[in-house]
Amino acid sequence: MKKYIFYIVLVFGLSLGACNDWLDVPSKTEVIDYEMFKTEQGFMDGMAGVYYLMTDDALYGDILSVTYLDVLARRFKIYSNYDVGGLGKDLDAANYYQDSKVVGTIDNIWSKGYNVIANVNSLLEQIENYKSVFTYDNYRMIKGEALGVRAFMHFDLMRLFGKPYALTGDELTIPYVTKLSGREWPLFNTEDEVIGLALRDLQEADSLLSVDNMYSSSVENSWLNSRRSHFNRWAVYATMARIYHWKGDTENALLYAKKVIESQQFRFMDPLVDCKDLQSRDVAFYTECIFTLNKTDLKDVYEKRMGFAMERLDNDVSDIEKLYGKTSGGSTDYRFTYLWYLAATDQVGGQKYVFYRYNGGVASRGDLVTLMRWSEMYYIAAECCGNTAEGRAYLNEGLVNRGLKKIEDSISDEEFRNGILNEYKKEFFSEGHLFYYYKRLNITKVLEHDQETYVDVATPGYVFPIPEKELELRRGVTE
């Protein structure tokens, strides 16, 4: 494997503890022993800064959750004059990924993603030198979370910039970076190498996080609080389930999905408890969340991308009603009942559905970005088991807890697969997972937002182009 020395620019984000040291950025060519990493609080602030960086609009604060991946999955009606970042413009054009605004968006995903990884590596390189500063089990907790985030971020970058696993062979995809500046790291890794390295990090994280408890609470040790906003032990298992599912290893995917399902750390939302009234309505279905990020301006992101103006991403009233089954005799789906409301607008037709999910200030927990949720583990388990009694039981558990009827034992294999697909469409609206579902299975034709028209996803395709500057740098190093 060819290697080269590459210095990463570190741009540290604001930590949840608002540590000013996290913003002091020395020369990019320095290998730094950061002063902040000499105290336990410094490591806490550093890890909080990593979570903050992940909420950047170029990553999970917008592009990889709220909008762009669902644009590519054809979830929205896109008006001809919509041009917020060029995300929906000329989506059917063969040269879509060559548009300058689209290139800028994709380049930002790469740079911001690797900046998260660089910050994680900075923390990990220092933590062994200062084990003595930690109290309680915080050394294990923080190191485990950091390793988990490193694996999680690399895996998502691979899913974006690599091919569907079945098509990769021995092709190189992205670099799996485990060292900070001043160290050698590979030009590229194959997809199997990325997966192997991610699983290695996750296995170590699992060992370190063996003391984790989703419901832990402490006045003396704040790091034990709000574990859903940390990369916790069950986030480790959920990521492993995703990775094995991606590569088609159904045995291990099912194993780790069941670790989350059977953990007794989660429960499905109860509308009588969690959605009693609008002010207290839990639009995140928080008891089901495995890993979340806090983003206080999430409502602003939603308004910018999908607000009431016509030049933004949209769905006709009929789009949403078809998706959730209202047009076929009424919908009992909790996701439709509690996450959408019909509002008057100046658009054609005078009405549109507005998504409560990211409407912070109106309902409860509208400022959370959910990266992993419990229901996904049921869908993974169902798909791994196939159209068997066990597979149908997993899918039915999800259906019943969304206010829907169970599927019949007599359904065909195709109906079973379509049942899982339909749940992905309804469950993960504006969370980005449908794009990964289509890509994992290399589905070539998908339904448009109207739930009637099929389009060919060969344009623009599933594989994001690696930034040209990155390719030029690498060509220069190898010459």
PDB file of N, CA, C and O in Angstrom, residues 156-229:
ATOM      1  N   ASP A 156     -19.427   6.083   7.198  1.00  0.00           N
ATOM      2  CA  ASP A 156     -20.328   6.923   6.408  1.00  0.00           C
ATOM      3  C   ASP A 156     -19.618   7.532   5.204  1.00  0.00           C
ATOM      4  O   ASP A 156     -20.194   7.616   4.112  1.00  0.00           O
ATOM      5  N   LEU A 157     -18.369   7.963   5.365  1.00  0.00           N
ATOM      6  CA  LEU A 157     -17.629   8.485   4.214  1.00  0.00           C
ATOM      7  C   LEU A 157     -17.430   7.402   3.159  1.00  0.00           C
ATOM      8  O   LEU A 157     -17.531   7.664   1.955  1.00  0.00           O
ATOM      9  N   MET A 158     -17.172   6.184   3.597  1.00  0.00           N
ATOM     10  CA  MET A 158     -17.037   5.072   2.646  1.00  0.00           C
ATOM     11  C   MET A 158     -18.354   4.812   1.925  1.00  0.00           C
ATOM     12  O   MET A 158     -18.378   4.564   0.716  1.00  0.00           O
ATOM     13  N   ARG A 159     -19.486   4.863   2.675  1.00  0.00           N
ATOM     14  CA  ARG A 159     -20.785   4.632   2.036  1.00  0.00           C
ATOM     15  C   ARG A 159     -21.106   5.710   1.010  1.00  0.00           C
ATOM     16  O   ARG A 159     -21.857   5.459   0.057  1.00  0.00           O
ATOM     17  N   LEU A 160     -20.565   6.901   1.191  1.00  0.00           N
ATOM     18  CA  LEU A 160     -20.842   8.005   0.266  1.00  0.00           C
ATOM     19  C   LEU A 160     -19.898   7.987  -0.932  1.00  0.00           C
ATOM     20  O   LEU A 160     -20.336   8.120  -2.083  1.00  0.00           O
ATOM     21  N   PHE A 161     -18.607   7.830  -0.676  1.00  0.00           N
ATOM     22  CA  PHE A 161     -17.607   7.984  -1.736  1.00  0.00           C
ATOM     23  C   PHE A 161     -17.188   6.645  -2.360  1.00  0.00           C
ATOM     24  O   PHE A 161     -16.455   6.644  -3.349  1.00  0.00           O
ATOM     25  N   GLY A 162     -17.647   5.540  -1.802  1.00  0.00           N
ATOM     26  CA  GLY A 162     -17.352   4.242  -2.384  1.00  0.00           C
ATOM     27  C   GLY A 162     -18.546   3.695  -3.146  1.00  0.00           C
ATOM     28  O   GLY A 162     -19.627   4.273  -3.151  1.00  0.00           O
ATOM     29  N   LYS A 163     -18.340   2.576  -3.776  1.00  0.00           N
ATOM     30  CA  LYS A 163     -19.406   1.909  -4.521  1.00  0.00           C
ATOM     31  C   LYS A 163     -20.211   1.003  -3.580  1.00  0.00           C
ATOM     32  O   LYS A 163     -19.760   0.706  -2.473  1.00  0.00           O
ATOM     33  N   PRO A 164     -21.400   0.555  -4.019  1.00  0.00           N
ATOM     34  CA  PRO A 164     -22.084  -0.490  -3.244  1.00  0.00           C
ATOM     35  C   PRO A 164     -21.139  -1.668  -3.040  1.00  0.00           C
ATOM     36  O   PRO A 164     -20.383  -2.035  -3.948  1.00  0.00           O
ATOM     37  N   TYR A 165     -21.172  -2.280  -1.862  1.00  0.00           N
ATOM     38  CA  TYR A 165     -20.170  -3.280  -1.496  1.00  0.00           C
ATOM     39  C   TYR A 165     -20.065  -4.400  -2.518  1.00  0.00           C
ATOM     40  O   TYR A 165     -18.965  -4.847  -2.859  1.00  0.00           O
ATOM     41  N   ALA A 166     -21.192  -4.857  -3.050  1.00  0.00           N
ATOM     42  CA  ALA A 166     -21.184  -5.983  -3.986  1.00  0.00           C
ATOM     43  C   ALA A 166     -20.435  -5.660  -5.274  1.00  0.00           C
ATOM     44  O   ALA A 166     -20.051  -6.571  -6.013  1.00  0.00           O
ATOM     45  N   LEU A 167     -20.204  -4.382  -5.550  1.00  0.00           N
ATOM     46  CA  LEU A 167     -19.566  -3.976  -6.812  1.00  0.00           C
ATOM     47  C   LEU A 167     -18.112  -3.552  -6.633  1.00  0.00           C
ATOM     48  O   LEU A 167     -17.459  -3.190  -7.606  1.00  0.00           O
ATOM     49  N   THR A 168     -17.580  -3.591  -5.407  1.00  0.00           N
ATOM     50  CA  THR A 168     -16.271  -2.978  -5.176  1.00  0.00           C
ATOM     51  C   THR A 168     -15.096  -3.866  -5.541  1.00  0.00           C
ATOM     52  O   THR A 168     -14.107  -3.390  -6.085  1.00  0.00           O
ATOM     53  N   GLY A 169     -15.156  -5.139  -5.222  1.00  0.00           N
ATOM     54  CA  GLY A 169     -13.985  -5.986  -5.451  1.00  0.00           C
ATOM     55  C   GLY A 169     -12.809  -5.480  -4.630  1.00  0.00           C
ATOM     56  O   GLY A 169     -12.943  -5.160  -3.450  1.00  0.00           O
ATOM     57  N   ASP A 170     -11.652  -5.381  -5.268  1.00  0.00           N
ATOM     58  CA  ASP A 170     -10.447  -4.911  -4.580  1.00  0.00           C
ATOM     59  C   ASP A 170     -10.168  -3.436  -4.858  1.00  0.00           C
ATOM     60  O   ASP A 170      -9.048  -2.955  -4.644  1.00  0.00           O
ATOM     61  N   GLU A 171     -11.156  -2.699  -5.331  1.00  0.00           N
ATOM     62  CA  GLU A 171     -10.949  -1.291  -5.654  1.00  0.00           C
ATOM     63  C   GLU A 171     -10.682  -0.471  -4.404  1.00  0.00           C
ATOM     64  O   GLU A 171     -11.213  -0.735  -3.333  1.00  0.00           O
ATOM     65  N   LEU A 172      -9.851   0.553  -4.578  1.00  0.00           N
ATOM     66  CA  LEU A 172      -9.561   1.463  -3.483  1.00  0.00           C
ATOM     67  C   LEU A 172     -10.705   2.446  -3.325  1.00  0.00           C
ATOM     68  O   LEU A 172     -11.352   2.829  -4.294  1.00  0.00           O
ATOM     69  N   THR A 173     -10.957   2.884  -2.104  1.00  0.00           N
ATOM     70  CA  THR A 173     -12.079   3.783  -1.859  1.00  0.00           C
ATOM     71  C   THR A 173     -11.613   5.027  -1.109  1.00  0.00           C
ATOM     72  O   THR A 173     -11.255   6.026  -1.718  1.00  0.00           O
ATOM     73  N   ILE A 174     -11.571   5.015   0.221  1.00  0.00           N
ATOM     74  CA  ILE A 174     -11.152   6.177   1.007  1.00  0.00           C
ATOM     75  C   ILE A 174     -10.010   5.784   1.921  1.00  0.00           C
ATOM     76  O   ILE A 174      -9.780   4.598   2.156  1.00  0.00           O
ATOM     77  N   PRO A 175      -9.278   6.749   2.474  1.00  0.00           N
ATOM     78  CA  PRO A 175      -8.258   6.406   3.472  1.00  0.00           C
ATOM     79  C   PRO A 175      -8.882   6.274   4.854  1.00  0.00           C
ATOM     80  O   PRO A 175      -9.741   7.067   5.243  1.00  0.00           O
ATOM     81  N   TYR A 176      -8.468   5.254   5.606  1.00  0.00           N
ATOM     82  CA  TYR A 176      -8.868   5.119   7.007  1.00  0.00           C
ATOM     83  C   TYR A 176      -7.729   5.680   7.834  1.00  0.00           C
ATOM     84  O   TYR A 176      -6.660   5.089   7.938  1.00  0.00           O
ATOM     85  N   VAL A 177      -7.965   6.840   8.432  1.00  0.00           N
ATOM     86  CA  VAL A 177      -6.890   7.612   9.060  1.00  0.00           C
ATOM     87  C   VAL A 177      -6.910   7.399  10.565  1.00  0.00           C
ATOM     88  O   VAL A 177      -7.904   7.695  11.227  1.00  0.00           O
ATOM     89  N   THR A 178      -5.813   6.918  11.109  1.00  0.00           N
ATOM     90  CA  THR A 178      -5.721   6.665  12.544  1.00  0.00           C
ATOM     91  C   THR A 178      -4.636   7.499  13.214  1.00  0.00           C
ATOM     92  O   THR A 178      -4.431   7.379  14.423  1.00  0.00           O
ATOM     93  N   LYS A 179      -3.942   8.335  12.443  1.00  0.00           N
ATOM     94  CA  LYS A 179      -2.879   9.166  13.000  1.00  0.00           C
ATOM     95  C   LYS A 179      -3.137  10.623  12.628  1.00  0.00           C
ATOM     96  O   LYS A 179      -3.784  10.928  11.628  1.00  0.00           O
ATOM     97  N   LEU A 180      -2.578  11.506  13.429  1.00  0.00           N
ATOM     98  CA  LEU A 180      -2.712  12.927  13.165  1.00  0.00           C
ATOM     99  C   LEU A 180      -1.591  13.382  12.239  1.00  0.00           C
ATOM    100  O   LEU A 180      -0.940  12.576  11.581  1.00  0.00           O
ATOM    101  N   SER A 181      -1.366  14.670  12.139  1.00  0.00           N
ATOM    102  CA  SER A 181      -0.367  15.225  11.230  1.00  0.00           C
ATOM    103  C   SER A 181       1.030  14.729  11.578  1.00  0.00           C
ATOM    104  O   SER A 181       1.321  14.366  12.713  1.00  0.00           O
ATOM    105  N   GLY A 182       1.874  14.736  10.551  1.00  0.00           N
ATOM    106  CA  GLY A 182       3.248  14.322  10.763  1.00  0.00           C
ATOM    107  C   GLY A 182       3.449  12.831  10.748  1.00  0.00           C
ATOM    108  O   GLY A 182       4.535  12.349  10.980  1.00  0.00           O
ATOM    109  N   ARG A 183       2.369  12.080  10.449  1.00  0.00           N
ATOM    110  CA  ARG A 183       2.474  10.621  10.412  1.00  0.00           C
ATOM    111  C   ARG A 183       2.081  10.118   9.028  1.00  0.00           C
ATOM    112  O   ARG A 183       1.356  10.772   8.290  1.00  0.00           O
ATOM    113  N   GLU A 184       2.563   8.953   8.693  1.00  0.00           N
ATOM    114  CA  GLU A 184       2.205   8.361   7.417  1.00  0.00           C
ATOM    115  C   GLU A 184       0.845   7.696   7.505  1.00  0.00           C
ATOM    116  O   GLU A 184       0.515   7.055   8.500  1.00  0.00           O
ATOM    117  N   TRP A 185       0.056   7.858   6.433  1.00  0.00           N
ATOM    118  CA  TRP A 185      -1.192   7.104   6.339  1.00  0.00           C
ATOM    119  C   TRP A 185      -1.468   6.788   4.880  1.00  0.00           C
ATOM    120  O   TRP A 185      -0.957   7.444   3.985  1.00  0.00           O
ATOM    121  N   PRO A 186      -2.249   5.758   4.598  1.00  0.00           N
ATOM    122  CA  PRO A 186      -2.378   5.258   3.224  1.00  0.00           C
ATOM    123  C   PRO A 186      -3.104   6.237   2.310  1.00  0.00           C
ATOM    124  O   PRO A 186      -3.990   6.982   2.725  1.00  0.00           O
ATOM    125  N   LEU A 187      -2.718   6.220   1.043  1.00  0.00           N
ATOM    126  CA  LEU A 187      -3.412   7.016   0.044  1.00  0.00           C
ATOM    127  C   LEU A 187      -4.883   6.639   0.010  1.00  0.00           C
ATOM    128  O   LEU A 187      -5.762   7.492   0.030  1.00  0.00           O
ATOM    129  N   PHE A 188      -5.146   5.372  -0.085  1.00  0.00           N
ATOM    130  CA  PHE A 188      -6.501   4.843  -0.092  1.00  0.00           C
ATOM    131  C   PHE A 188      -6.500   3.482   0.597  1.00  0.00           C
ATOM    132  O   PHE A 188      -5.463   2.830   0.687  1.00  0.00           O
ATOM    133  N   ASN A 189      -7.663   3.070   1.039  1.00  0.00           N
ATOM    134  CA  ASN A 189      -7.870   1.690   1.482  1.00  0.00           C
ATOM    135  C   ASN A 189      -8.966   1.075   0.628  1.00  0.00           C
ATOM    136  O   ASN A 189      -9.827   1.782   0.101  1.00  0.00           O
ATOM    137  N   THR A 190      -8.949  -0.239   0.517  1.00  0.00           N
ATOM    138  CA  THR A 190     -10.077  -0.913  -0.122  1.00  0.00           C
ATOM    139  C   THR A 190     -11.267  -0.871   0.834  1.00  0.00           C
ATOM    140  O   THR A 190     -11.127  -0.592   2.023  1.00  0.00           O
ATOM    141  N   GLU A 191     -12.453  -1.175   0.321  1.00  0.00           N
ATOM    142  CA  GLU A 191     -13.634  -1.163   1.165  1.00  0.00           C
ATOM    143  C   GLU A 191     -13.530  -2.223   2.264  1.00  0.00           C
ATOM    144  O   GLU A 191     -13.919  -1.983   3.407  1.00  0.00           O
ATOM    145  N   ASP A 192     -12.965  -3.373   1.935  1.00  0.00           N
ATOM    146  CA  ASP A 192     -12.783  -4.408   2.953  1.00  0.00           C
ATOM    147  C   ASP A 192     -11.819  -3.947   4.038  1.00  0.00           C
ATOM    148  O   ASP A 192     -12.012  -4.249   5.228  1.00  0.00           O
ATOM    149  N   GLU A 193     -10.780  -3.216   3.652  1.00  0.00           N
ATOM    150  CA  GLU A 193      -9.839  -2.699   4.646  1.00  0.00           C
ATOM    151  C   GLU A 193     -10.498  -1.665   5.544  1.00  0.00           C
ATOM    152  O   GLU A 193     -10.286  -1.663   6.770  1.00  0.00           O
ATOM    153  N   VAL A 194     -11.294  -0.763   4.957  1.00  0.00           N
ATOM    154  CA  VAL A 194     -12.006   0.235   5.755  1.00  0.00           C
ATOM    155  C   VAL A 194     -12.929  -0.454   6.752  1.00  0.00           C
ATOM    156  O   VAL A 194     -12.967  -0.109   7.944  1.00  0.00           O
ATOM    157  N   ILE A 195     -13.669  -1.449   6.273  1.00  0.00           N
ATOM    158  CA  ILE A 195     -14.585  -2.181   7.152  1.00  0.00           C
ATOM    159  C   ILE A 195     -13.819  -2.890   8.268  1.00  0.00           C
ATOM    160  O   ILE A 195     -14.211  -2.850   9.441  1.00  0.00           O
ATOM    161  N   GLY A 196     -12.707  -3.531   7.922  1.00  0.00           N
ATOM    162  CA  GLY A 196     -11.918  -4.228   8.924  1.00  0.00           C
ATOM    163  C   GLY A 196     -11.378  -3.282   9.996  1.00  0.00           C
ATOM    164  O   GLY A 196     -11.413  -3.595  11.196  1.00  0.00           O
ATOM    165  N   LEU A 197     -10.897  -2.119   9.590  1.00  0.00           N
ATOM    166  CA  LEU A 197     -10.362  -1.147  10.540  1.00  0.00           C
ATOM    167  C   LEU A 197     -11.468  -0.549  11.403  1.00  0.00           C
ATOM    168  O   LEU A 197     -11.282  -0.312  12.598  1.00  0.00           O
ATOM    169  N   ALA A 198     -12.622  -0.300  10.787  1.00  0.00           N
ATOM    170  CA  ALA A 198     -13.755   0.223  11.554  1.00  0.00           C
ATOM    171  C   ALA A 198     -14.208  -0.787  12.604  1.00  0.00           C
ATOM    172  O   ALA A 198     -14.450  -0.432  13.769  1.00  0.00           O
ATOM    173  N   LEU A 199     -14.290  -2.049  12.221  1.00  0.00           N
ATOM    174  CA  LEU A 199     -14.702  -3.084  13.170  1.00  0.00           C
ATOM    175  C   LEU A 199     -13.678  -3.242  14.288  1.00  0.00           C
ATOM    176  O   LEU A 199     -14.042  -3.477  15.450  1.00  0.00           O
ATOM    177  N   ARG A 200     -12.407  -3.076  13.966  1.00  0.00           N
ATOM    178  CA  ARG A 200     -11.366  -3.151  15.006  1.00  0.00           C
ATOM    179  C   ARG A 200     -11.556  -2.037  16.030  1.00  0.00           C
ATOM    180  O   ARG A 200     -11.491  -2.265  17.244  1.00  0.00           O
ATOM    181  N   ASP A 201     -11.790  -0.813  15.536  1.00  0.00           N
ATOM    182  CA  ASP A 201     -12.045   0.304  16.444  1.00  0.00           C
ATOM    183  C   ASP A 201     -13.295   0.057  17.288  1.00  0.00           C
ATOM    184  O   ASP A 201     -13.327   0.352  18.496  1.00  0.00           O
ATOM    185  N   LEU A 202     -14.335  -0.462  16.668  1.00  0.00           N
ATOM    186  CA  LEU A 202     -15.593  -0.696  17.382  1.00  0.00           C
ATOM    187  C   LEU A 202     -15.461  -1.799  18.424  1.00  0.00           C
ATOM    188  O   LEU A 202     -16.058  -1.720  19.504  1.00  0.00           O
ATOM    189  N   GLN A 203     -14.690  -2.821  18.117  1.00  0.00           N
ATOM    190  CA  GLN A 203     -14.491  -3.895  19.098  1.00  0.00           C
ATOM    191  C   GLN A 203     -13.734  -3.390  20.323  1.00  0.00           C
ATOM    192  O   GLN A 203     -14.054  -3.750  21.462  1.00  0.00           O
ATOM    193  N   GLU A 204     -12.745  -2.534  20.097  1.00  0.00           N
ATOM    194  CA  GLU A 204     -12.038  -1.939  21.239  1.00  0.00           C
ATOM    195  C   GLU A 204     -12.966  -1.010  22.008  1.00  0.00           C
ATOM    196  O   GLU A 204     -12.954  -0.984  23.247  1.00  0.00           O
ATOM    197  N   ALA A 205     -13.784  -0.250  21.266  1.00  0.00           N
ATOM    198  CA  ALA A 205     -14.752   0.645  21.921  1.00  0.00           C
ATOM    199  C   ALA A 205     -15.727  -0.151  22.780  1.00  0.00           C
ATOM    200  O   ALA A 205     -16.070   0.252  23.900  1.00  0.00           O
ATOM    201  N   ASP A 206     -16.175  -1.283  22.285  1.00  0.00           N
ATOM    202  CA  ASP A 206     -17.103  -2.135  23.040  1.00  0.00           C
ATOM    203  C   ASP A 206     -16.485  -2.571  24.363  1.00  0.00           C
ATOM    204  O   ASP A 206     -17.124  -2.541  25.422  1.00  0.00           O
ATOM    205  N   SER A 207     -15.229  -2.972  24.316  1.00  0.00           N
ATOM    206  CA  SER A 207     -14.537  -3.395  25.531  1.00  0.00           C
ATOM    207  C   SER A 207     -14.428  -2.249  26.528  1.00  0.00           C
ATOM    208  O   SER A 207     -14.669  -2.413  27.728  1.00  0.00           O
ATOM    209  N   LEU A 208     -14.093  -1.076  26.042  1.00  0.00           N
ATOM    210  CA  LEU A 208     -13.935   0.083  26.919  1.00  0.00           C
ATOM    211  C   LEU A 208     -15.271   0.528  27.507  1.00  0.00           C
ATOM    212  O   LEU A 208     -15.346   0.971  28.656  1.00  0.00           O
ATOM    213  N   LEU A 209     -16.330   0.423  26.718  1.00  0.00           N
ATOM    214  CA  LEU A 209     -17.642   0.912  27.135  1.00  0.00           C
ATOM    215  C   LEU A 209     -18.477  -0.152  27.840  1.00  0.00           C
ATOM    216  O   LEU A 209     -19.694   0.005  27.978  1.00  0.00           O
ATOM    217  N   SER A 210     -17.838  -1.214  28.299  1.00  0.00           N
ATOM    218  CA  SER A 210     -18.584  -2.277  28.977  1.00  0.00           C
ATOM    219  C   SER A 210     -19.257  -1.782  30.255  1.00  0.00           C
ATOM    220  O   SER A 210     -20.191  -2.406  30.759  1.00  0.00           O
ATOM    221  N   VAL A 211     -18.799  -0.639  30.771  1.00  0.00           N
ATOM    222  CA  VAL A 211     -19.384  -0.071  31.994  1.00  0.00           C
ATOM    223  C   VAL A 211     -20.540   0.873  31.694  1.00  0.00           C
ATOM    224  O   VAL A 211     -21.126   1.453  32.618  1.00  0.00           O
ATOM    225  N   ASP A 212     -20.890   1.038  30.419  1.00  0.00           N
ATOM    226  CA  ASP A 212     -21.884   2.032  30.009  1.00  0.00           C
ATOM    227  C   ASP A 212     -23.289   1.624  30.438  1.00  0.00           C
ATOM    228  O   ASP A 212     -23.628   0.438  30.490  1.00  0.00           O
ATOM    229  N   ASN A 213     -24.117   2.629  30.702  1.00  0.00           N
ATOM    230  CA  ASN A 213     -25.525   2.424  31.040  1.00  0.00           C
ATOM    231  C   ASN A 213     -26.313   3.589  30.462  1.00  0.00           C
ATOM    232  O   ASN A 213     -26.049   4.746  30.803  1.00  0.00           O
ATOM    233  N   MET A 214     -27.273   3.300  29.592  1.00  0.00           N
ATOM    234  CA  MET A 214     -28.013   4.357  28.922  1.00  0.00           C
ATOM    235  C   MET A 214     -28.753   5.263  29.901  1.00  0.00           C
ATOM    236  O   MET A 214     -28.989   6.433  29.629  1.00  0.00           O
ATOM    237  N   TYR A 215     -29.120   4.729  31.047  1.00  0.00           N
ATOM    238  CA  TYR A 215     -29.911   5.492  32.014  1.00  0.00           C
ATOM    239  C   TYR A 215     -29.079   5.985  33.201  1.00  0.00           C
ATOM    240  O   TYR A 215     -29.636   6.382  34.223  1.00  0.00           O
ATOM    241  N   SER A 216     -27.773   5.983  33.067  1.00  0.00           N
ATOM    242  CA  SER A 216     -26.929   6.470  34.151  1.00  0.00           C
ATOM    243  C   SER A 216     -27.143   7.974  34.357  1.00  0.00           C
ATOM    244  O   SER A 216     -27.467   8.710  33.428  1.00  0.00           O
ATOM    245  N   SER A 217     -26.948   8.399  35.576  1.00  0.00           N
ATOM    246  CA  SER A 217     -27.109   9.812  35.928  1.00  0.00           C
ATOM    247  C   SER A 217     -26.223  10.105  37.116  1.00  0.00           C
ATOM    248  O   SER A 217     -26.133   9.301  38.050  1.00  0.00           O
ATOM    249  N   SER A 218     -25.547  11.253  37.093  1.00  0.00           N
ATOM    250  CA  SER A 218     -24.634  11.576  38.174  1.00  0.00           C
ATOM    251  C   SER A 218     -24.489  13.085  38.316  1.00  0.00           C
ATOM    252  O   SER A 218     -24.361  13.801  37.321  1.00  0.00           O
ATOM    253  N   VAL A 219     -24.506  13.550  39.553  1.00  0.00           N
ATOM    254  CA  VAL A 219     -24.230  14.956  39.828  1.00  0.00           C
ATOM    255  C   VAL A 219     -22.725  15.188  39.827  1.00  0.00           C
ATOM    256  O   VAL A 219     -22.236  16.197  39.300  1.00  0.00           O
ATOM    257  N   GLU A 220     -21.978  14.247  40.370  1.00  0.00           N
ATOM    258  CA  GLU A 220     -20.526  14.394  40.481  1.00  0.00           C
ATOM    259  C   GLU A 220     -19.810  14.205  39.145  1.00  0.00           C
ATOM    260  O   GLU A 220     -18.783  14.829  38.898  1.00  0.00           O
ATOM    261  N   ASN A 221     -20.339  13.333  38.289  1.00  0.00           N
ATOM    262  CA  ASN A 221     -19.666  13.001  37.031  1.00  0.00           C
ATOM    263  C   ASN A 221     -20.615  13.252  35.864  1.00  0.00           C
ATOM    264  O   ASN A 221     -21.389  12.378  35.467  1.00  0.00           O
ATOM    265  N   SER A 222     -20.554  14.433  35.297  1.00  0.00           N
ATOM    266  CA  SER A 222     -21.504  14.837  34.252  1.00  0.00           C
ATOM    267  C   SER A 222     -21.374  14.013  32.984  1.00  0.00           C
ATOM    268  O   SER A 222     -22.315  13.964  32.177  1.00  0.00           O
ATOM    269  N   TRP A 223     -20.236  13.350  32.790  1.00  0.00           N
ATOM    270  CA  TRP A 223     -20.049  12.584  31.550  1.00  0.00           C
ATOM    271  C   TRP A 223     -20.985  11.378  31.465  1.00  0.00           C
ATOM    272  O   TRP A 223     -21.221  10.838  30.394  1.00  0.00           O
ATOM    273  N   LEU A 224     -21.536  10.981  32.585  1.00  0.00           N
ATOM    274  CA  LEU A 224     -22.449   9.839  32.603  1.00  0.00           C
ATOM    275  C   LEU A 224     -23.872  10.227  32.224  1.00  0.00           C
ATOM    276  O   LEU A 224     -24.721   9.350  32.035  1.00  0.00           O
ATOM    277  N   ASN A 225     -24.155  11.524  32.091  1.00  0.00           N
ATOM    278  CA  ASN A 225     -25.514  11.977  31.818  1.00  0.00           C
ATOM    279  C   ASN A 225     -25.795  12.051  30.317  1.00  0.00           C
ATOM    280  O   ASN A 225     -24.881  12.171  29.505  1.00  0.00           O
ATOM    281  N   SER A 226     -27.064  11.952  29.946  1.00  0.00           N
ATOM    282  CA  SER A 226     -27.511  12.111  28.549  1.00  0.00           C
ATOM    283  C   SER A 226     -26.738  11.197  27.611  1.00  0.00           C
ATOM    284  O   SER A 226     -26.166  11.643  26.606  1.00  0.00           O
ATOM    285  N   ARG A 227     -26.716   9.923  27.896  1.00  0.00           N
ATOM    286  CA  ARG A 227     -25.890   8.992  27.129  1.00  0.00           C
ATOM    287  C   ARG A 227     -26.344   8.858  25.677  1.00  0.00           C
ATOM    288  O   ARG A 227     -25.565   8.428  24.827  1.00  0.00           O
ATOM    289  N   ARG A 228     -27.586   9.205  25.369  1.00  0.00           N
ATOM    290  CA  ARG A 228     -28.018   9.165  23.974  1.00  0.00           C
ATOM    291  C   ARG A 228     -27.313  10.223  23.127  1.00  0.00           C
ATOM    292  O   ARG A 228     -27.286  10.119  21.898  1.00  0.00           O
ATOM    293  N   SER A 229     -26.760  11.240  23.773  1.00  0.00           N
ATOM    294  CA  SER A 229     -26.008  12.270  23.058  1.00  0.00           C
ATOM    295  C   SER A 229     -24.513  11.981  23.050  1.00  0.00           C
ATOM    296  O   SER A 229     -23.714  12.851  22.709  1.00  0.00           O
TER     297      SER A 229
END
